[in-house]
Each structure stands twice: as structure tokens, then as C-alpha cells.
């Protein structure tokens, strides 16, 4: 506005001078007065002076009104654009706060369990070797939970850190899915679950290690939230420019109100009505979504409560 005001002031001075010259020239032409009869800046008639003053006042008002409009429009636009610019930063700060809060909460739970068990053991004057062994096994279980959480957090940070790109290559997706199935086979066996597969050849441009992790996450979730003895179906087929992978289970399903949030960090659906008790931190699907985004793919979810869920992953086959 300072720049606009300075330009407006200069324009006002120049236009005032031009206005005075125009009135002089008009009168001289109408009255056939020689050019040397009047001095610069003086008028022949008093009415000319009044006309000049009125014109200059209107000019000042017009320029002032124009600057006022510029101020309002520029101020409003600046406020709007500043809000648009700051919105992602605000979201990032809020996500960071929520992430720290959630991570602290998840770490506090196993740490509290560890501390409680150790304090109880220390109060005992005598502790048998069997009791000590049970306490150590319980402590080891809590340590494993913290290790799993830290591994999840490291994976999530790695995939969200765009400054360190993953090495990409042409990857046979069938082989990747076979490796993922092999990793979860023992977990499925403990629940007497079968993994039915129908895999066709399809190659994608991506990072093999992260793609294996992607399908391990989906398969592990399917096993975790399914009843013992049920089946999981996994398929792969090329469709147009995509390799389409489907993972279906016969588990507890996902409520419709939870579907928009299942890929959020630390989000876990309410399992209070389910007979299936599971451990987790709500980070697996968030990591999976980041892996899919890094490979420029997409994921679709269909789910019916008490009947099961189906995740469909589309990965581009272009190189």
C-alpha cells in the first residue's frame, strides 16, 4: 500500500498539471489568446480556477477510492492466500503433536507393565526360580511389544521421508507375494488357517523389500482379525496398466464408520463387540498406505461386519 500510495501521489501531481495545461489550452483556443498572454499556473478567469479545483478534488477522491478498493481486495486476498499457505503447516504441526502423543501413550503401556511387575517382584522377600522365570517371560513379551512399535515407527518414518528415495527396479510381483505368504505361513498355521492363492505373473516398477512388507501387513491383518480355521484368499492378475492384488478374509469385518480412518496412524477400530482379541498399534495399514503411495498405486476396501473384508491393491505396471 505504501508503494501504491507513492505511485498514486505521483499520478495525482502529473494529472493535476496536465489538467491545468488542458484548461489553459482550451481557453486560449476558444478566445484566440496568444500563448504568451498568461503565465504558467495562472488562469484567465476565476471560473477556470474553480473548475480546476473541482476536477482536482474529484481526481483525489477517485484515486483515494481506488486505493481503498486495492487495500480491501489485496488485504482479503492476502488473508485468504496466507490461510491456504499456512493450512498444510498447521496440519503438519497438529499431526506431529498427535503422533508424539499417541506414540508416548503406546510406549507408556508396556513400560508401566514392566515397572509394575518388577516392583511387585522386589517387594517379595523370597522369589522362586519358577516365579522369576514367569516374570522374565512376561517382561520379554513387553519388550518385544516395544521393539515392534519402534520398528513400525522406523518403517513409517522411512516411507514418509521423501528426501531419501527408495531404489526402484522391475519387480516380479508374484514372487513378492510368495515371499510374503511364506513369512506369515507359521502365524496362519497356529490358527489352523488356510491361505488360498491364485497368482498370475505381473511385473511392477518398485522396491521389492517394501512390496514384501506391504503384503505381509495385509496378510497379517487378515490372519489377526479372522476366526481360527477360516480361510484367506489372495489373488494377483494384470488388468490394463495395473497389477491388481486382492486379499480377502472371513473375519470380523470393519464398520462403515471406521473405513475412512483405517489408514490413519494409531487408529484402531472398536473391537469391544468382537470375540477376537488382538494386539497392535494401528500403524500397519498406515505403513501399507505409504508404500502404495510411493509406488503411485491405490487401494480399495470392501467390508461387511461379521462376514469379512477385501483389500484390492492397484499397482502400475509401467516402467
CSV table of N, CA and C in Angstrom, one decimal, residues 8-177:
chain,number,residue,atom,x,y,z
A,8,UNK,N,0.3,6.7,-6.6
A,8,UNK,CA,-0.9,7.5,-6.7
A,8,UNK,C,-0.6,8.9,-6.5
A,9,UNK,N,0.3,9.3,-5.6
A,9,UNK,CA,0.7,10.7,-5.3
A,9,UNK,C,1.3,11.3,-6.6
A,10,UNK,N,2.3,10.5,-7.2
A,10,UNK,CA,2.9,10.9,-8.4
A,10,UNK,C,1.9,11.1,-9.5
A,11,UNK,N,1.0,10.1,-9.6
A,11,UNK,CA,0.0,10.2,-10.7
A,11,UNK,C,-0.9,11.4,-10.5
A,12,UNK,N,-1.2,11.7,-9.2
A,12,UNK,CA,-2.1,12.9,-8.9
A,12,UNK,C,-1.4,14.2,-9.3
A,13,UNK,N,-0.1,14.3,-9.0
A,13,UNK,CA,0.6,15.5,-9.3
A,13,UNK,C,0.7,15.7,-10.8
A,14,UNK,N,1.0,14.7,-11.5
A,14,UNK,CA,1.1,14.7,-13.0
A,14,UNK,C,-0.2,15.0,-13.7
A,15,UNK,N,-1.3,14.4,-13.2
A,15,UNK,CA,-2.6,14.6,-13.8
A,15,UNK,C,-3.1,16.0,-13.5
A,16,UNK,N,-2.8,16.5,-12.3
A,16,UNK,CA,-3.2,17.9,-12.0
A,16,UNK,C,-2.5,18.9,-12.9
A,17,UNK,N,-1.2,18.7,-13.2
A,17,UNK,CA,-0.5,19.6,-14.1
A,17,UNK,C,-1.1,19.5,-15.5
A,18,UNK,N,-1.4,18.3,-15.9
A,18,UNK,CA,-2.0,18.1,-17.3
A,18,UNK,C,-3.3,18.7,-17.4
A,19,UNK,N,-4.1,18.6,-16.3
A,19,UNK,CA,-5.4,19.2,-16.2
A,19,UNK,C,-5.4,20.7,-16.3
A,20,UNK,N,-4.4,21.3,-15.6
A,20,UNK,CA,-4.2,22.8,-15.7
A,20,UNK,C,-3.8,23.2,-17.1
A,21,UNK,N,-2.9,22.5,-17.7
A,21,UNK,CA,-2.5,22.8,-19.1
A,21,UNK,C,-3.7,22.6,-20.1
A,22,UNK,N,-4.5,21.6,-19.9
A,22,UNK,CA,-5.7,21.4,-20.7
A,22,UNK,C,-6.6,22.6,-20.7
A,23,UNK,N,-6.9,23.1,-19.4
A,23,UNK,CA,-7.8,24.2,-19.3
A,23,UNK,C,-7.2,25.5,-19.9
A,24,UNK,N,-5.9,25.7,-19.7
A,24,UNK,CA,-5.2,26.9,-20.4
A,24,UNK,C,-5.4,26.8,-21.9
A,25,UNK,N,-5.1,25.6,-22.4
A,25,UNK,CA,-5.1,25.5,-23.9
A,25,UNK,C,-6.5,25.6,-24.4
A,26,UNK,N,-7.5,25.1,-23.7
A,26,UNK,CA,-8.9,25.2,-24.2
A,26,UNK,C,-9.3,26.7,-24.2
A,27,UNK,N,-9.0,27.4,-23.1
A,27,UNK,CA,-9.4,28.8,-23.1
A,27,UNK,C,-8.7,29.6,-24.2
A,28,UNK,N,-7.4,29.4,-24.4
A,28,UNK,CA,-6.7,30.2,-25.4
A,28,UNK,C,-7.2,29.9,-26.8
A,29,UNK,N,-7.6,28.7,-27.0
A,29,UNK,CA,-8.1,28.3,-28.4
A,29,UNK,C,-9.5,29.0,-28.6
A,30,UNK,N,-10.3,28.9,-27.5
A,30,UNK,CA,-11.7,29.5,-27.6
A,30,UNK,C,-11.7,31.0,-27.8
A,31,UNK,N,-10.8,31.7,-27.1
A,31,UNK,CA,-10.7,33.1,-27.0
A,31,UNK,C,-9.7,33.7,-28.0
A,32,UNK,N,-9.0,32.8,-28.6
A,32,UNK,CA,-7.9,33.2,-29.6
A,32,UNK,C,-6.9,34.1,-28.8
A,33,UNK,N,-6.5,33.7,-27.6
A,33,UNK,CA,-5.5,34.4,-26.9
A,33,UNK,C,-4.1,33.9,-27.2
A,34,UNK,N,-3.1,34.8,-27.4
A,34,UNK,CA,-1.8,34.3,-27.7
A,34,UNK,C,-1.2,33.5,-26.5
A,35,UNK,N,-0.4,32.6,-26.8
A,35,UNK,CA,0.2,31.7,-25.8
A,35,UNK,C,0.9,32.4,-24.7
A,36,UNK,N,1.5,33.7,-25.0
A,36,UNK,CA,2.3,34.3,-24.0
A,36,UNK,C,1.5,35.3,-23.1
A,37,UNK,N,0.2,35.3,-23.3
A,37,UNK,CA,-0.6,36.2,-22.5
A,37,UNK,C,-0.8,35.8,-21.1
A,38,UNK,N,-0.7,34.6,-20.8
A,38,UNK,CA,-0.9,34.1,-19.4
A,38,UNK,C,0.4,33.4,-18.9
A,39,UNK,N,0.7,33.5,-17.6
A,39,UNK,CA,1.8,32.8,-17.0
A,39,UNK,C,1.5,31.4,-16.7
A,40,UNK,N,2.5,30.6,-16.5
A,40,UNK,CA,2.3,29.2,-16.2
A,40,UNK,C,1.6,29.1,-14.8
A,41,UNK,N,0.6,28.3,-14.7
A,41,UNK,CA,-0.1,28.0,-13.4
A,41,UNK,C,-1.1,29.1,-13.1
A,42,UNK,N,-1.4,30.1,-13.9
A,42,UNK,CA,-2.4,31.0,-13.6
A,42,UNK,C,-3.5,30.9,-14.6
A,43,UNK,N,-4.7,31.3,-14.2
A,43,UNK,CA,-5.9,31.2,-15.1
A,43,UNK,C,-6.4,32.6,-15.4
A,44,UNK,N,-7.0,32.7,-16.6
A,44,UNK,CA,-7.5,33.9,-17.1
A,44,UNK,C,-8.8,34.3,-16.3
A,45,UNK,N,-9.7,33.3,-16.1
A,45,UNK,CA,-11.0,33.6,-15.4
A,45,UNK,C,-11.0,32.9,-14.1
A,46,UNK,N,-11.8,33.4,-13.2
A,46,UNK,CA,-12.0,32.8,-11.8
A,46,UNK,C,-12.7,31.5,-12.0
A,47,UNK,N,-13.6,31.4,-12.9
A,47,UNK,CA,-14.3,30.1,-13.1
A,47,UNK,C,-13.4,29.0,-13.5
A,48,UNK,N,-12.3,29.3,-14.2
A,48,UNK,CA,-11.4,28.3,-14.6
A,48,UNK,C,-10.7,27.7,-13.3
A,49,UNK,N,-10.4,28.6,-12.4
A,49,UNK,CA,-9.8,28.2,-11.1
A,49,UNK,C,-10.7,27.2,-10.4
A,50,UNK,N,-12.0,27.6,-10.3
A,50,UNK,CA,-13.0,26.8,-9.7
A,50,UNK,C,-13.1,25.4,-10.3
A,51,UNK,N,-13.2,25.5,-11.7
A,51,UNK,CA,-13.3,24.2,-12.4
A,51,UNK,C,-12.1,23.3,-12.2
A,52,UNK,N,-10.9,23.9,-12.1
A,52,UNK,CA,-9.6,23.2,-11.8
A,52,UNK,C,-9.7,22.5,-10.4
A,53,UNK,N,-10.1,23.3,-9.5
A,53,UNK,CA,-10.2,22.8,-8.1
A,53,UNK,C,-11.2,21.7,-8.0
A,54,UNK,N,-12.3,21.8,-8.6
A,54,UNK,CA,-13.3,20.7,-8.6
A,54,UNK,C,-12.8,19.5,-9.2
A,55,UNK,N,-12.2,19.6,-10.4
A,55,UNK,CA,-11.6,18.5,-11.1
A,55,UNK,C,-10.5,17.8,-10.3
A,56,UNK,N,-9.7,18.6,-9.6
A,56,UNK,CA,-8.6,18.1,-8.8
A,56,UNK,C,-9.2,17.3,-7.6
A,57,UNK,N,-10.2,17.9,-7.0
A,57,UNK,CA,-10.9,17.2,-5.9
A,57,UNK,C,-11.5,15.9,-6.3
A,58,UNK,N,-12.2,15.8,-7.4
A,58,UNK,CA,-12.7,14.6,-7.9
A,58,UNK,C,-11.6,13.6,-8.2
A,59,UNK,N,-10.5,14.1,-8.8
A,59,UNK,CA,-9.3,13.2,-9.1
A,59,UNK,C,-8.8,12.6,-7.8
A,60,UNK,N,-8.6,13.4,-6.7
A,60,UNK,CA,-8.1,12.9,-5.4
A,60,UNK,C,-9.1,11.9,-4.8
A,61,UNK,N,-10.4,12.1,-4.9
A,61,UNK,CA,-11.4,11.2,-4.4
A,61,UNK,C,-11.3,9.9,-5.2
A,62,UNK,N,-11.2,10.0,-6.5
A,62,UNK,CA,-11.1,8.7,-7.3
A,62,UNK,C,-9.9,7.9,-7.0
A,63,UNK,N,-8.8,8.6,-6.9
A,63,UNK,CA,-7.5,7.9,-6.5
A,63,UNK,C,-7.6,7.3,-5.2
A,64,UNK,N,-8.2,8.1,-4.2
A,64,UNK,CA,-8.3,7.6,-2.8
A,64,UNK,C,-9.2,6.4,-2.8
A,65,UNK,N,-10.4,6.4,-3.5
A,65,UNK,CA,-11.3,5.3,-3.6
A,65,UNK,C,-10.6,4.1,-4.2
A,66,UNK,N,-9.9,4.3,-5.3
A,66,UNK,CA,-9.2,3.2,-5.9
A,66,UNK,C,-8.2,2.5,-5.0
A,67,UNK,N,-7.4,3.3,-4.2
A,67,UNK,CA,-6.5,2.8,-3.2
A,67,UNK,C,-7.2,2.0,-2.1
A,68,UNK,N,-8.4,2.5,-1.8
A,68,UNK,CA,-9.2,1.8,-0.7
A,68,UNK,C,-9.7,0.5,-1.2
A,69,UNK,N,-10.1,0.4,-2.5
A,69,UNK,CA,-10.5,-0.9,-3.1
A,69,UNK,C,-9.3,-1.8,-3.2
A,70,UNK,N,-8.2,-1.3,-3.6
A,70,UNK,CA,-6.9,-2.1,-3.6
A,70,UNK,C,-6.6,-2.7,-2.3
A,71,UNK,N,-6.7,-1.8,-1.2
A,71,UNK,CA,-6.4,-2.2,0.1
A,71,UNK,C,-7.4,-3.4,0.6
A,72,UNK,N,-8.7,-3.2,0.3
A,72,UNK,CA,-9.6,-4.2,0.7
A,72,UNK,C,-9.4,-5.5,0.0
A,73,UNK,N,-9.3,-5.4,-1.4
A,73,UNK,CA,-9.1,-6.6,-2.2
A,73,UNK,C,-7.8,-7.3,-1.9
A,74,UNK,N,-6.7,-6.5,-1.8
A,74,UNK,CA,-5.4,-7.1,-1.6
A,74,UNK,C,-5.3,-7.7,-0.2
A,75,UNK,N,-5.9,-7.0,0.8
A,75,UNK,CA,-5.9,-7.5,2.2
A,75,UNK,C,-6.7,-8.8,2.3
A,76,UNK,N,-7.9,-8.8,1.6
A,76,UNK,CA,-8.7,-10.1,1.7
A,76,UNK,C,-8.0,-11.2,1.0
A,77,UNK,N,-7.4,-10.9,-0.2
A,77,UNK,CA,-6.7,-11.9,-1.0
A,77,UNK,C,-5.5,-12.4,-0.2
A,78,UNK,N,-4.8,-11.5,0.4
A,78,UNK,CA,-3.6,-11.9,1.2
A,78,UNK,C,-4.0,-12.8,2.4
A,79,UNK,N,-5.1,-12.4,3.1
A,79,UNK,CA,-5.5,-13.2,4.2
A,79,UNK,C,-5.9,-14.6,3.7
A,80,UNK,N,-6.6,-14.7,2.6
A,80,UNK,CA,-7.1,-16.0,2.1
A,80,UNK,C,-5.9,-16.8,1.7
A,81,UNK,N,-4.9,-16.2,0.9
A,81,UNK,CA,-3.8,-17.0,0.4
A,81,UNK,C,-2.9,-17.4,1.6
A,82,UNK,N,-2.7,-16.5,2.6
A,82,UNK,CA,-1.9,-16.8,3.8
A,82,UNK,C,-2.5,-18.0,4.5
A,83,UNK,N,-3.9,-18.0,4.6
A,83,UNK,CA,-4.5,-19.2,5.2
A,83,UNK,C,-4.3,-20.5,4.4
A,84,UNK,N,-4.4,-20.4,3.1
A,84,UNK,CA,-4.1,-21.5,2.3
A,84,UNK,C,-2.7,-22.0,2.4
A,85,UNK,N,-1.7,-21.1,2.5
A,85,UNK,CA,-0.3,-21.4,2.6
A,85,UNK,C,0.0,-22.1,4.0
A,86,UNK,N,-0.7,-21.5,5.0
A,86,UNK,CA,-0.4,-22.0,6.4
A,86,UNK,C,-1.1,-23.3,6.8
A,87,UNK,N,-2.2,-23.6,6.0
A,87,UNK,CA,-3.0,-24.7,6.3
A,87,UNK,C,-2.2,-26.0,6.4
A,88,UNK,N,-1.4,-26.3,5.3
A,88,UNK,CA,-0.6,-27.6,5.4
A,88,UNK,C,0.4,-27.6,6.6
A,89,UNK,N,0.9,-26.4,6.9
A,89,UNK,CA,1.9,-26.3,8.0
A,89,UNK,C,1.1,-26.6,9.3
A,90,UNK,N,-0.1,-26.0,9.4
A,90,UNK,CA,-0.9,-26.3,10.6
A,90,UNK,C,-1.3,-27.7,10.8
A,91,UNK,N,-1.6,-28.4,9.6
A,91,UNK,CA,-2.0,-29.8,9.7
A,91,UNK,C,-0.7,-30.6,10.1
A,92,UNK,N,0.4,-30.2,9.5
A,92,UNK,CA,1.7,-31.0,9.9
A,92,UNK,C,2.0,-30.9,11.4
A,93,UNK,N,1.8,-29.6,11.9
A,93,UNK,CA,2.1,-29.5,13.3
A,93,UNK,C,1.1,-30.3,14.2
A,94,UNK,N,-0.2,-30.2,13.8
A,94,UNK,CA,-1.2,-31.0,14.5
A,94,UNK,C,-0.9,-32.5,14.4
A,95,UNK,N,-0.5,-33.0,13.3
A,95,UNK,CA,-0.2,-34.4,13.1
A,95,UNK,C,1.0,-34.8,13.9
A,96,UNK,N,2.0,-33.9,14.0
A,96,UNK,CA,3.2,-34.1,14.8
A,96,UNK,C,2.8,-34.2,16.3
A,97,UNK,N,2.0,-33.3,16.7
A,97,UNK,CA,1.6,-33.3,18.1
A,97,UNK,C,0.8,-34.6,18.4
A,98,UNK,N,-0.1,-35.0,17.5
A,98,UNK,CA,-0.9,-36.2,17.7
A,98,UNK,C,0.0,-37.4,17.7
A,99,UNK,N,1.0,-37.4,16.8
A,99,UNK,CA,1.9,-38.5,16.7
A,99,UNK,C,2.7,-38.7,17.9
A,100,UNK,N,3.2,-37.6,18.5
A,100,UNK,CA,4.0,-37.7,19.7
A,100,UNK,C,3.2,-38.2,20.8
A,101,UNK,N,1.9,-37.6,20.9
A,101,UNK,CA,1.0,-38.0,22.0
A,101,UNK,C,0.7,-39.5,21.9
A,102,UNK,N,0.3,-40.0,20.7
A,102,UNK,CA,0.0,-41.4,20.5
A,102,UNK,C,1.1,-42.3,20.8
A,103,UNK,N,2.3,-41.9,20.2
A,103,UNK,CA,3.5,-42.8,20.4
A,103,UNK,C,3.8,-42.9,21.9
A,104,UNK,N,3.8,-41.8,22.6
A,104,UNK,CA,4.0,-41.7,24.1
A,104,UNK,C,3.1,-42.6,24.8
A,105,UNK,N,1.8,-42.6,24.4
A,105,UNK,CA,0.8,-43.4,25.1
A,105,UNK,C,1.1,-44.9,24.9
A,106,UNK,N,1.4,-45.2,23.6
A,106,UNK,CA,1.6,-46.6,23.3
A,106,UNK,C,2.9,-47.2,24.0
A,107,UNK,N,3.9,-46.3,24.2
A,107,UNK,CA,5.1,-46.8,24.9
A,107,UNK,C,4.9,-46.8,26.4
A,108,UNK,N,4.0,-46.0,26.9
A,108,UNK,CA,3.8,-46.0,28.3
A,108,UNK,C,3.1,-47.2,28.8
A,109,UNK,N,2.3,-47.9,28.0
A,109,UNK,CA,1.6,-49.1,28.4
A,109,UNK,C,2.5,-50.2,28.7
A,110,UNK,N,3.4,-50.6,27.8
A,110,UNK,CA,4.3,-51.7,28.2
A,110,UNK,C,5.3,-51.3,29.3
A,111,UNK,N,5.7,-50.1,29.3
A,111,UNK,CA,6.7,-49.6,30.3
A,111,UNK,C,6.0,-49.7,31.7
A,112,UNK,N,4.7,-49.3,31.8
A,112,UNK,CA,4.0,-49.4,33.0
A,112,UNK,C,3.9,-50.9,33.5
A,113,UNK,N,3.6,-51.8,32.5
A,113,UNK,CA,3.5,-53.2,32.9
A,113,UNK,C,4.9,-53.7,33.4
A,114,UNK,N,5.9,-53.3,32.7
A,114,UNK,CA,7.3,-53.8,33.1
A,114,UNK,C,7.6,-53.3,34.6
A,115,UNK,N,7.3,-52.0,34.8
A,115,UNK,CA,7.6,-51.4,36.1
A,115,UNK,C,6.8,-52.1,37.2
A,116,UNK,N,5.5,-52.3,36.9
A,116,UNK,CA,4.7,-52.9,37.9
A,116,UNK,C,5.2,-54.3,38.3
A,117,UNK,N,5.5,-55.1,37.3
A,117,UNK,CA,5.9,-56.5,37.6
A,117,UNK,C,7.2,-56.5,38.4
A,118,UNK,N,8.1,-55.6,38.0
A,118,UNK,CA,9.4,-55.6,38.7
A,118,UNK,C,9.3,-55.1,40.1
A,119,UNK,N,8.4,-54.1,40.3
A,119,UNK,CA,8.2,-53.6,41.7
A,119,UNK,C,7.5,-54.7,42.6
A,120,UNK,N,6.6,-55.4,42.0
A,120,UNK,CA,5.9,-56.5,42.8
A,120,UNK,C,7.0,-57.6,43.1
A,121,UNK,N,7.8,-57.9,42.2
A,121,UNK,CA,8.9,-58.9,42.5
A,121,UNK,C,9.9,-58.5,43.5
A,122,UNK,N,10.2,-57.2,43.5
A,122,UNK,CA,11.1,-56.6,44.5
A,122,UNK,C,10.6,-56.6,45.9
A,123,UNK,N,9.2,-56.5,46.0
A,123,UNK,CA,8.6,-56.5,47.4
A,123,UNK,C,8.6,-57.9,48.0
A,124,UNK,N,8.7,-58.9,47.2
A,124,UNK,CA,8.8,-60.3,47.7
A,124,UNK,C,10.1,-60.5,48.3
A,125,UNK,N,10.1,-61.0,49.6
A,125,UNK,CA,11.3,-61.4,50.3
A,125,UNK,C,12.0,-62.6,49.6
A,126,UNK,N,11.2,-63.5,49.2
A,126,UNK,CA,11.7,-64.7,48.5
A,126,UNK,C,10.9,-64.9,47.2
A,127,UNK,N,11.6,-65.2,46.2
A,127,UNK,CA,11.0,-65.5,44.9
A,127,UNK,C,11.6,-66.8,44.3
A,128,UNK,N,10.7,-67.7,43.9
A,128,UNK,CA,11.2,-68.9,43.4
A,128,UNK,C,11.7,-68.8,42.0
A,129,UNK,N,12.5,-69.7,41.6
A,129,UNK,CA,13.0,-69.7,40.2
A,129,UNK,C,11.9,-69.7,39.2
A,130,UNK,N,10.8,-70.5,39.5
A,130,UNK,CA,9.7,-70.5,38.6
A,130,UNK,C,9.0,-69.2,38.4
A,131,UNK,N,8.8,-68.5,39.6
A,131,UNK,CA,8.2,-67.2,39.6
A,131,UNK,C,9.1,-66.2,38.8
A,132,UNK,N,10.4,-66.3,39.1
A,132,UNK,CA,11.3,-65.4,38.4
A,132,UNK,C,11.3,-65.6,36.9
A,133,UNK,N,11.2,-66.9,36.5
A,133,UNK,CA,11.1,-67.2,35.0
A,133,UNK,C,9.8,-66.6,34.4
A,134,UNK,N,8.7,-66.8,35.1
A,134,UNK,CA,7.4,-66.2,34.6
A,134,UNK,C,7.5,-64.7,34.5
A,135,UNK,N,8.1,-64.1,35.5
A,135,UNK,CA,8.3,-62.6,35.4
A,135,UNK,C,9.1,-62.2,34.2
A,136,UNK,N,10.2,-62.9,34.0
A,136,UNK,CA,11.1,-62.6,32.9
A,136,UNK,C,10.5,-62.8,31.5
A,137,UNK,N,9.7,-63.9,31.5
A,137,UNK,CA,8.9,-64.1,30.2
A,137,UNK,C,7.9,-63.0,29.9
A,138,UNK,N,7.2,-62.6,31.0
A,138,UNK,CA,6.3,-61.5,30.8
A,138,UNK,C,7.0,-60.2,30.4
A,139,UNK,N,8.1,-60.0,31.1
A,139,UNK,CA,8.9,-58.8,30.7
A,139,UNK,C,9.4,-58.8,29.3
A,140,UNK,N,9.8,-60.0,28.9
A,140,UNK,CA,10.3,-60.2,27.5
A,140,UNK,C,9.2,-59.9,26.5
A,141,UNK,N,8.0,-60.3,26.8
A,141,UNK,CA,6.8,-60.0,26.0
A,141,UNK,C,6.6,-58.5,25.8
A,142,UNK,N,6.7,-57.8,26.9
A,142,UNK,CA,6.5,-56.3,26.9
A,142,UNK,C,7.6,-55.7,26.1
A,143,UNK,N,8.9,-56.2,26.3
A,143,UNK,CA,10.0,-55.6,25.5
A,143,UNK,C,9.8,-55.9,24.0
A,144,UNK,N,9.3,-57.1,23.6
A,144,UNK,CA,9.0,-57.4,22.2
A,144,UNK,C,8.0,-56.4,21.7
A,145,UNK,N,7.0,-56.1,22.5
A,145,UNK,CA,6.0,-55.1,22.0
A,145,UNK,C,6.6,-53.8,21.7
A,146,UNK,N,7.5,-53.3,22.6
A,146,UNK,CA,8.1,-52.0,22.4
A,146,UNK,C,9.0,-52.1,21.2
A,147,UNK,N,9.7,-53.2,21.0
A,147,UNK,CA,10.5,-53.4,19.8
A,147,UNK,C,9.7,-53.3,18.5
A,148,UNK,N,8.6,-54.0,18.6
A,148,UNK,CA,7.7,-54.0,17.4
A,148,UNK,C,7.2,-52.6,17.1
A,149,UNK,N,6.9,-51.8,18.2
A,149,UNK,CA,6.4,-50.4,18.0
A,149,UNK,C,7.5,-49.6,17.4
A,150,UNK,N,8.8,-49.7,17.9
A,150,UNK,CA,9.9,-48.9,17.4
A,150,UNK,C,10.2,-49.3,15.9
A,151,UNK,N,10.0,-50.6,15.6
A,151,UNK,CA,10.2,-51.0,14.2
A,151,UNK,C,9.1,-50.4,13.3
A,152,UNK,N,7.9,-50.4,13.8
A,152,UNK,CA,6.8,-49.7,13.0
A,152,UNK,C,7.1,-48.3,12.8
A,153,UNK,N,7.5,-47.6,13.8
A,153,UNK,CA,7.8,-46.1,13.7
A,153,UNK,C,9.0,-45.9,12.8
A,154,UNK,N,10.0,-46.7,12.8
A,154,UNK,CA,11.1,-46.5,11.9
A,154,UNK,C,10.7,-46.8,10.4
A,155,UNK,N,9.8,-47.8,10.2
A,155,UNK,CA,9.3,-48.0,8.8
A,155,UNK,C,8.5,-46.9,8.4
A,156,UNK,N,7.6,-46.4,9.2
A,156,UNK,CA,6.7,-45.3,8.9
A,156,UNK,C,7.5,-44.0,8.5
A,157,UNK,N,8.6,-43.7,9.3
A,157,UNK,CA,9.4,-42.6,9.0
A,157,UNK,C,10.2,-42.8,7.7
A,158,UNK,N,10.6,-44.0,7.4
A,158,UNK,CA,11.4,-44.3,6.2
A,158,UNK,C,10.5,-44.0,5.0
A,159,UNK,N,9.3,-44.4,5.0
A,159,UNK,CA,8.4,-44.3,3.9
A,159,UNK,C,7.9,-42.9,3.7
A,160,UNK,N,7.8,-42.1,4.8
A,160,UNK,CA,7.3,-40.7,4.8
A,160,UNK,C,8.4,-39.8,4.4
A,161,UNK,N,9.7,-40.2,4.6
A,161,UNK,CA,10.8,-39.3,4.3
A,161,UNK,C,11.1,-39.3,2.8
A,162,UNK,N,10.5,-38.3,2.1
A,162,UNK,CA,10.7,-38.3,0.7
A,162,UNK,C,12.1,-37.8,0.2
A,163,UNK,N,12.9,-37.3,1.2
A,163,UNK,CA,14.2,-36.9,0.8
A,163,UNK,C,15.2,-38.1,0.5
A,164,UNK,N,14.8,-39.3,1.0
A,164,UNK,CA,15.7,-40.4,0.8
A,164,UNK,C,14.8,-41.4,-0.1
A,165,UNK,N,14.9,-41.3,-1.4
A,165,UNK,CA,14.1,-42.2,-2.3
A,165,UNK,C,14.5,-43.6,-2.2
A,166,UNK,N,13.5,-44.5,-2.3
A,166,UNK,CA,13.8,-45.9,-2.3
A,166,UNK,C,14.4,-46.4,-3.7
A,167,UNK,N,15.3,-47.3,-3.7
A,167,UNK,CA,15.8,-47.8,-5.0
A,167,UNK,C,14.7,-48.6,-5.7
A,168,UNK,N,14.4,-48.3,-7.0
A,168,UNK,CA,13.3,-48.9,-7.7
A,168,UNK,C,13.9,-49.7,-8.8
A,169,UNK,N,13.2,-50.8,-9.1
A,169,UNK,CA,13.6,-51.7,-10.2
A,169,UNK,C,12.3,-52.5,-10.7
A,170,UNK,N,12.5,-53.2,-11.7
A,170,UNK,CA,11.4,-54.0,-12.2
A,170,UNK,C,11.3,-55.3,-11.3
A,171,UNK,N,10.1,-55.4,-10.7
A,171,UNK,CA,9.9,-56.4,-9.6
A,171,UNK,C,8.8,-57.4,-10.1
A,172,UNK,N,9.1,-58.7,-10.1
A,172,UNK,CA,8.0,-59.7,-10.4
A,172,UNK,C,7.1,-59.8,-9.1
A,173,UNK,N,5.9,-59.3,-9.2
A,173,UNK,CA,5.0,-59.2,-8.1
A,173,UNK,C,4.6,-60.6,-7.6
A,174,UNK,N,4.5,-61.6,-8.4
A,174,UNK,CA,4.1,-62.9,-8.0
A,174,UNK,C,5.1,-63.5,-7.0
A,175,UNK,N,6.4,-63.3,-7.3
A,175,UNK,CA,7.5,-63.7,-6.4
A,175,UNK,C,7.4,-63.0,-5.1
A,176,UNK,N,7.1,-61.7,-5.1
A,176,UNK,CA,7.0,-60.9,-3.9
A,176,UNK,C,5.9,-61.4,-3.0
A,177,UNK,N,4.7,-61.7,-3.6
A,177,UNK,CA,3.6,-62.2,-2.8
A,177,UNK,C,3.9,-63.6,-2.3
